[in-house]
PDB file of C-alpha atoms in Angstrom:
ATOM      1  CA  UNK A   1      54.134 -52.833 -55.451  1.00  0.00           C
ATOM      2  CA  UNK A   2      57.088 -50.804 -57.088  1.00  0.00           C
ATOM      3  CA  UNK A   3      55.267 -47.645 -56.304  1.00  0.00           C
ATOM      4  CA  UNK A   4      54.693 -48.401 -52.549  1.00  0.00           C
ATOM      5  CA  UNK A   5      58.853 -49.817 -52.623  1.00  0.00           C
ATOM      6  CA  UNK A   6      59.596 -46.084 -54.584  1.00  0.00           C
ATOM      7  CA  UNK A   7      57.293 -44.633 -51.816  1.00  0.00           C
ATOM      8  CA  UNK A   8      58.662 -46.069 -49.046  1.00  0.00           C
ATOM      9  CA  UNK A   9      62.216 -45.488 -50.014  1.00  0.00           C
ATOM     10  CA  UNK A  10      61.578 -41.676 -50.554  1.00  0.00           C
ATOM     11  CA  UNK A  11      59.386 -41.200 -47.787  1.00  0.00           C
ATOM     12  CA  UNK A  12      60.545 -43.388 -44.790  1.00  0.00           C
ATOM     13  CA  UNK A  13      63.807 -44.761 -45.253  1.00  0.00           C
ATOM     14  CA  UNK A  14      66.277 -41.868 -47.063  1.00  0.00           C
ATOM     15  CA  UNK A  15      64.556 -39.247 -44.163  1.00  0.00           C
ATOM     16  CA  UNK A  16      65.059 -41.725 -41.427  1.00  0.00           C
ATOM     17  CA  UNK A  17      68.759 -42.439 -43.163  1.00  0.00           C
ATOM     18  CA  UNK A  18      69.678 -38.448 -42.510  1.00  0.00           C
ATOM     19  CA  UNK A  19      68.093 -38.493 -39.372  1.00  0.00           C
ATOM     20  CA  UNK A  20      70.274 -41.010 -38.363  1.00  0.00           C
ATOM     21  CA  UNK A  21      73.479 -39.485 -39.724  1.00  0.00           C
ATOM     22  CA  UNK A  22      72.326 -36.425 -37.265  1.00  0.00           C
ATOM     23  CA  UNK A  23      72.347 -38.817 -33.943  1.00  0.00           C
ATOM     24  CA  UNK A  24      75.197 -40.614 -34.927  1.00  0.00           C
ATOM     25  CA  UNK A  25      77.452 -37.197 -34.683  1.00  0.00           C
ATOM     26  CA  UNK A  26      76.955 -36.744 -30.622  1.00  0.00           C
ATOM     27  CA  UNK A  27      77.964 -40.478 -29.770  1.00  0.00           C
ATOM     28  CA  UNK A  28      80.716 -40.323 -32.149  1.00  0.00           C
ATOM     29  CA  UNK A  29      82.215 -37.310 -30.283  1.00  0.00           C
ATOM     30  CA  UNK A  30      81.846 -38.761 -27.760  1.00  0.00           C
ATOM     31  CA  UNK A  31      83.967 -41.559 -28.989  1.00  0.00           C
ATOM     32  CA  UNK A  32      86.265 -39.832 -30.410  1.00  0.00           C
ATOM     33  CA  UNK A  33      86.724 -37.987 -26.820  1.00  0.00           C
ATOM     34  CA  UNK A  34      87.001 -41.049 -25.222  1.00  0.00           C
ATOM     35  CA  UNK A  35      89.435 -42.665 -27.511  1.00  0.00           C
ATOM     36  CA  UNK A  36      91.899 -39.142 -26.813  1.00  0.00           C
ATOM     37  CA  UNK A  37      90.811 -38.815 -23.039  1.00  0.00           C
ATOM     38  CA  UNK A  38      92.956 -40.744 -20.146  1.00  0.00           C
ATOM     39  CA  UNK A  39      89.806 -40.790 -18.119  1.00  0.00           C
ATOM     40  CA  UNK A  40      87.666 -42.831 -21.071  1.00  0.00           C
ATOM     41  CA  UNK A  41      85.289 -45.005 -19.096  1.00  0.00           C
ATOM     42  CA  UNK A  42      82.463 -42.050 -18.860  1.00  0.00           C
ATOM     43  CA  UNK A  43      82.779 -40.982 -22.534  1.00  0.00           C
ATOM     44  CA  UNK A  44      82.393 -44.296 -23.644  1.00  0.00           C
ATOM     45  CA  UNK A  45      79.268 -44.717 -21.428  1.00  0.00           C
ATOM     46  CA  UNK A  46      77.737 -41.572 -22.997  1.00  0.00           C
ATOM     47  CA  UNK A  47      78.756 -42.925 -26.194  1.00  0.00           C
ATOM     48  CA  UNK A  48      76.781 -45.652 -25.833  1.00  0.00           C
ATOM     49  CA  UNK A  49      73.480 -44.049 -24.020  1.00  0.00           C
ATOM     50  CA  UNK A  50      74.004 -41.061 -25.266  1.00  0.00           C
ATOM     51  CA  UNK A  51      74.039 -37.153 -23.204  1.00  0.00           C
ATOM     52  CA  UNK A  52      72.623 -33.830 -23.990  1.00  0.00           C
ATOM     53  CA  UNK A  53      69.383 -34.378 -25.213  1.00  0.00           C
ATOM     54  CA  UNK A  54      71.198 -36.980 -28.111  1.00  0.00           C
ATOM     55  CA  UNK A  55      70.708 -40.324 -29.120  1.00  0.00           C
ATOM     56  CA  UNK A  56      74.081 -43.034 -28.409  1.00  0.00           C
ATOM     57  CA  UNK A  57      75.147 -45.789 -30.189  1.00  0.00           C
ATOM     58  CA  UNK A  58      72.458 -48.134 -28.134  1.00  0.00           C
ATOM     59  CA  UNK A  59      69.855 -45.592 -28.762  1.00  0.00           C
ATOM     60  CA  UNK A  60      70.635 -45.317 -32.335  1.00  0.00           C
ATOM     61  CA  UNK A  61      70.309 -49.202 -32.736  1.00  0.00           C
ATOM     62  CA  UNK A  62      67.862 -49.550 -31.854  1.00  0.00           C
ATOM     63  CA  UNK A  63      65.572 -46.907 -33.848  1.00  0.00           C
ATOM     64  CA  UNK A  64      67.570 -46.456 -37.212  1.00  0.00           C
ATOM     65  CA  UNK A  65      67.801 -50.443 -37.578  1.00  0.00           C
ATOM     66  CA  UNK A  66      68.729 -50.898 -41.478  1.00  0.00           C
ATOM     67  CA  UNK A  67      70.422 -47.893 -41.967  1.00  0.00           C
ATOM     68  CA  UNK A  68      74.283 -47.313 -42.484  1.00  0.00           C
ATOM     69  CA  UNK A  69      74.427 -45.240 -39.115  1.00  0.00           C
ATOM     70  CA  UNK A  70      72.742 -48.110 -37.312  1.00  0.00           C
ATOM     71  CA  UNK A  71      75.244 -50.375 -38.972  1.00  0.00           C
ATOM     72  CA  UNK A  72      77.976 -48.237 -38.023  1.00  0.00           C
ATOM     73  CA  UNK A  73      76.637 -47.937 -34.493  1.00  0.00           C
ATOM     74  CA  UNK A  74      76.910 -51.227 -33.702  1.00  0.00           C
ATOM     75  CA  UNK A  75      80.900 -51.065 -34.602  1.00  0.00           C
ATOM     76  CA  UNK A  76      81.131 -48.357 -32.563  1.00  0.00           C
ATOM     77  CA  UNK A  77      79.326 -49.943 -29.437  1.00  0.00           C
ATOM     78  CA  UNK A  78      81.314 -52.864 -29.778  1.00  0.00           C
ATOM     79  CA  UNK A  79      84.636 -51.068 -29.516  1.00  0.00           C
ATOM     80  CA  UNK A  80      83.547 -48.763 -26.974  1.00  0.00           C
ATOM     81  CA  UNK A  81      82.649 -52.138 -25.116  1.00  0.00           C
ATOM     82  CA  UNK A  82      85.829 -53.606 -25.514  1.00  0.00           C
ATOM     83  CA  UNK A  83      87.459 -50.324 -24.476  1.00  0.00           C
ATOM     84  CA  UNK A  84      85.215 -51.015 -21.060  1.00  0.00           C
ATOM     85  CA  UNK A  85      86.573 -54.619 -21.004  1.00  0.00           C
ATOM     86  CA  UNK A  86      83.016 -55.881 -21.806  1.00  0.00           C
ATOM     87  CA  UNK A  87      84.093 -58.587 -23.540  1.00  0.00           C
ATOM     88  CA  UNK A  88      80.796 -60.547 -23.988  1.00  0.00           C
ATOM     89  CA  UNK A  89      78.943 -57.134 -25.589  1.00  0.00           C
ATOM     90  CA  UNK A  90      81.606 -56.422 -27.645  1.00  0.00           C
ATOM     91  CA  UNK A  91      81.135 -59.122 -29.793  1.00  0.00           C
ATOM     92  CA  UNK A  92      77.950 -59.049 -29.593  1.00  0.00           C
ATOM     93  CA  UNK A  93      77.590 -55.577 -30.807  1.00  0.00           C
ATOM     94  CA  UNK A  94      81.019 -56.062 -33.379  1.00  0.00           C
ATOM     95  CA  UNK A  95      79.569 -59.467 -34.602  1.00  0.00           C
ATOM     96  CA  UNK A  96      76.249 -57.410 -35.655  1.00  0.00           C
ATOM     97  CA  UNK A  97      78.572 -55.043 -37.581  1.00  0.00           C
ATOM     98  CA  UNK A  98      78.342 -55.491 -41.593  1.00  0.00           C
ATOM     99  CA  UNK A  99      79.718 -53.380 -44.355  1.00  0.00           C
ATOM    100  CA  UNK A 100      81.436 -53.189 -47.661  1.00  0.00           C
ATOM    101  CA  UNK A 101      84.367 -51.638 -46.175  1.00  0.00           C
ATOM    102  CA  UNK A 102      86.799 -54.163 -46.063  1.00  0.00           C
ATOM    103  CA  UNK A 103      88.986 -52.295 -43.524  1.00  0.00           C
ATOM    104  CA  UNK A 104      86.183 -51.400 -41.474  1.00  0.00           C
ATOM    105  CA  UNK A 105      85.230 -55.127 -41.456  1.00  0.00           C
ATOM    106  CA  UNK A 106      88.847 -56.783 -40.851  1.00  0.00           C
ATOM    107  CA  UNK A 107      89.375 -53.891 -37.718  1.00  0.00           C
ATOM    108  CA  UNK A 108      85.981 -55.817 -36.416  1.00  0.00           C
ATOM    109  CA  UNK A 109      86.711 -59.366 -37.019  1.00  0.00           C
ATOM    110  CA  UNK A 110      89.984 -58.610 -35.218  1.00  0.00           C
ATOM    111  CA  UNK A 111      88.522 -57.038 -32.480  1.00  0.00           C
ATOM    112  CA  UNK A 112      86.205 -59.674 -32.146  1.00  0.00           C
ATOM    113  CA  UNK A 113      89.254 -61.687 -31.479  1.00  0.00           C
ATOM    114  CA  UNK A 114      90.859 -59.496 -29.672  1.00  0.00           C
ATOM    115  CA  UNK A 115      87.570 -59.940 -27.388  1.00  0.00           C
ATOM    116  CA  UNK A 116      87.567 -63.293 -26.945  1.00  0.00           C
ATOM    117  CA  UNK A 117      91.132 -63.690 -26.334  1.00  0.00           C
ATOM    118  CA  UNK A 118      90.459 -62.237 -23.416  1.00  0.00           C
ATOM    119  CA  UNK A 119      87.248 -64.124 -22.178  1.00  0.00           C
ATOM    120  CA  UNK A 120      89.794 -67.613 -22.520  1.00  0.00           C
ATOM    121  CA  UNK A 121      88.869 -68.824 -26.028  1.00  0.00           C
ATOM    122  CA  UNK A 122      91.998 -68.926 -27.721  1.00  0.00           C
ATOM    123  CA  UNK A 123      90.457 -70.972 -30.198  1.00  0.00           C
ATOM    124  CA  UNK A 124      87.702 -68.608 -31.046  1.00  0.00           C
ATOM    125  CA  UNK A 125      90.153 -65.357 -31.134  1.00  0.00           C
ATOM    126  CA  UNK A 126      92.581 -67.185 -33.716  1.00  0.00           C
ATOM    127  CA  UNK A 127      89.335 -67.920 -36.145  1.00  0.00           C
ATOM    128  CA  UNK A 128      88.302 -64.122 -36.267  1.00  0.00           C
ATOM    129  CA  UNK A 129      91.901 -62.848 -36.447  1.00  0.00           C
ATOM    130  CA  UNK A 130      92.752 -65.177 -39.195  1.00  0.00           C
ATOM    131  CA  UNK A 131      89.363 -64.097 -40.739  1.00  0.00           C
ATOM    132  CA  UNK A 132      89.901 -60.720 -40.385  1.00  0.00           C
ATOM    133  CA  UNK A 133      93.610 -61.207 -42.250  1.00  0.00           C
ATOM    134  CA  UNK A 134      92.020 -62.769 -45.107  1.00  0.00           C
ATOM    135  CA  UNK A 135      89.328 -59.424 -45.249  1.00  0.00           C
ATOM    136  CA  UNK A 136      92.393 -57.465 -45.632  1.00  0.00           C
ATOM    137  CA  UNK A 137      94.479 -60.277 -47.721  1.00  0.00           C
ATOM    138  CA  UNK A 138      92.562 -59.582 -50.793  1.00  0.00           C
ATOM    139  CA  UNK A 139      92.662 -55.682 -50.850  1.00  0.00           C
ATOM    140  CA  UNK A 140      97.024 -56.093 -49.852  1.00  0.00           C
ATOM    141  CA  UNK A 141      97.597 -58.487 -52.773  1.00  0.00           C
ATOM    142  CA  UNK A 142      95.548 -56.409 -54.990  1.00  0.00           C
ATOM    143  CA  UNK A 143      98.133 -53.133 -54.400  1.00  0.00           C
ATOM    144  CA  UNK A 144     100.855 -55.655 -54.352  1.00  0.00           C
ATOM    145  CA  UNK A 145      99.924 -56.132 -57.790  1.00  0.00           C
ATOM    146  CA  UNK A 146      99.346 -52.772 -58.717  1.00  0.00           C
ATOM    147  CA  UNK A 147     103.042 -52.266 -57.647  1.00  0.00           C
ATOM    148  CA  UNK A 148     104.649 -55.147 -59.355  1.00  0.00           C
ATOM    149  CA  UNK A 149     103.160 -53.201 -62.750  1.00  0.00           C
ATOM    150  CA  UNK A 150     103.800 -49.492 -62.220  1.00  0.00           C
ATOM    151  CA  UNK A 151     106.934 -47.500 -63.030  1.00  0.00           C
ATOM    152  CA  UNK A 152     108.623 -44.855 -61.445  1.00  0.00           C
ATOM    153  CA  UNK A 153     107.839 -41.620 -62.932  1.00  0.00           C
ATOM    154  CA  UNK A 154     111.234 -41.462 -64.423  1.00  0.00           C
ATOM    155  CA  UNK A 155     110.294 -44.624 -66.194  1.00  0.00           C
ATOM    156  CA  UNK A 156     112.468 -46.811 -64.419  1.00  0.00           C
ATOM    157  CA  UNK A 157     110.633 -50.049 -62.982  1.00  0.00           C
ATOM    158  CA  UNK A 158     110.676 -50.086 -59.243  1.00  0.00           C
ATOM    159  CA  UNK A 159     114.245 -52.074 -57.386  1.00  0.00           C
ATOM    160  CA  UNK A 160     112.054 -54.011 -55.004  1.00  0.00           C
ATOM    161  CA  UNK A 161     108.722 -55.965 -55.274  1.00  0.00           C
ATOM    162  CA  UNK A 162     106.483 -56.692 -52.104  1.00  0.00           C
ATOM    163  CA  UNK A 163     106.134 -60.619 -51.182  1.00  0.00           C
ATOM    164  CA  UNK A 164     103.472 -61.614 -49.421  1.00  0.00           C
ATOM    165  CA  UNK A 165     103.123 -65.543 -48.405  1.00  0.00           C
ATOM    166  CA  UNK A 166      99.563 -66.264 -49.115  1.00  0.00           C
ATOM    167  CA  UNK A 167      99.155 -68.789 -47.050  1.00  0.00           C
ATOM    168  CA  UNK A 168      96.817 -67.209 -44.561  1.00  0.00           C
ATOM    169  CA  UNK A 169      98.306 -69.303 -41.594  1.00  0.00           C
ATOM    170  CA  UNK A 170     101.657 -67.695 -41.671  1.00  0.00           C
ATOM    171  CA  UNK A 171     101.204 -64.540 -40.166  1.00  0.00           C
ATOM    172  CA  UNK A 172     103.591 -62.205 -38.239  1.00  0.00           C
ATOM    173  CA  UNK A 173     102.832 -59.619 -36.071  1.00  0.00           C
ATOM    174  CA  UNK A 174      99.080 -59.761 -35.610  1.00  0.00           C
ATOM    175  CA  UNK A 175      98.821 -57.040 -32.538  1.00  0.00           C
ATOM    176  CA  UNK A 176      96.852 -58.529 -29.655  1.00  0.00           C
ATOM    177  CA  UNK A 177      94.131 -56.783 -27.562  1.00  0.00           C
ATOM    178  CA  UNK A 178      95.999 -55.305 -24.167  1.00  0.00           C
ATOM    179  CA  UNK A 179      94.003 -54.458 -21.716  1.00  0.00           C
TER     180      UNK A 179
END
């Protein structure tokens, strides 16, 4: 059983892991494009069902399930839904999204919020924003740290020293989705 777990790992899934790297390029242009473009509703559709021969993120979903692009696909389907104002598939797609990047993560949980916001559930749009804060609360606090114990090069300690409330209910200027 460990040989047919080496096997499979060597043989199926790191192949079918570059593989899915390679697909994952021509939607993300096509992102990226649409992101940049003032026209964006047609690059986001290719983005999702991909042009030129090339897999999008819907595409890649579906047949690279398990692997970081797939992962990563389903982020990027989610925001090109919200860019649409597909509310309902964005968080479908964005709720389907895991990784160890916290940033990646909290930019997902608050989209997710941003999402519902604008479907009418206040309710469910203050959960994920307040869970995305506390994603990002951790990796803040730790820097905050970090600062509070360095010196200046010239050995001097630094003259001011970030607060942060950490009460994860007091928060100012969380940006909302606009459409």
């Amino acid at each position: 059983s460990v040989l047919s777990y080496l096997g499979y790992k060597t043989y199926i899934y790191e192949p079918k892991k570059l593989e899915a790297v390679g697909e994952l390029s021509q939607a993300q242009y096509y992102f990226e494009l649409a992101v940049n473009s003032q026209n964006p509703d047609s690059l986001y559709l290719r983005a999702l069902n991909g042009g030129e021969g090339k897999f999008g993120f819907l595409d890649i979903i579906e047949n690279y399930e398990g692997t970081p692009a797939g992962m990563l696909a389903n982020y990027s389907a989610g925001m090109s839904y919200l860019n649409l104002k597909d509310y309902v598939n964005a968080i479908d797609y964005l709720d389907k999204f895991k990784s160890d990047d916290v940033m990646l993560s909290a930019l997902a949980k608050g989209a997710i919020g941003d999402a519902f916001a604008q479907i009418g559930q206040p309710e469910e749009a203050y959960d994920y924003y307040v869970a995305a804060f506390e994603a990002i609360f951790v990796v803040v606090t730790e820097f905050v740290a970090r600062v509070s114990a360095s010196t200046i090069p010239s050995g001097r300690p630094p003259t001011e020293t970030p607060v942060i409330d950490p009460d994860p209910l007091i928060v100012t200027g969380i940006r909302f989705f606009t459409p």
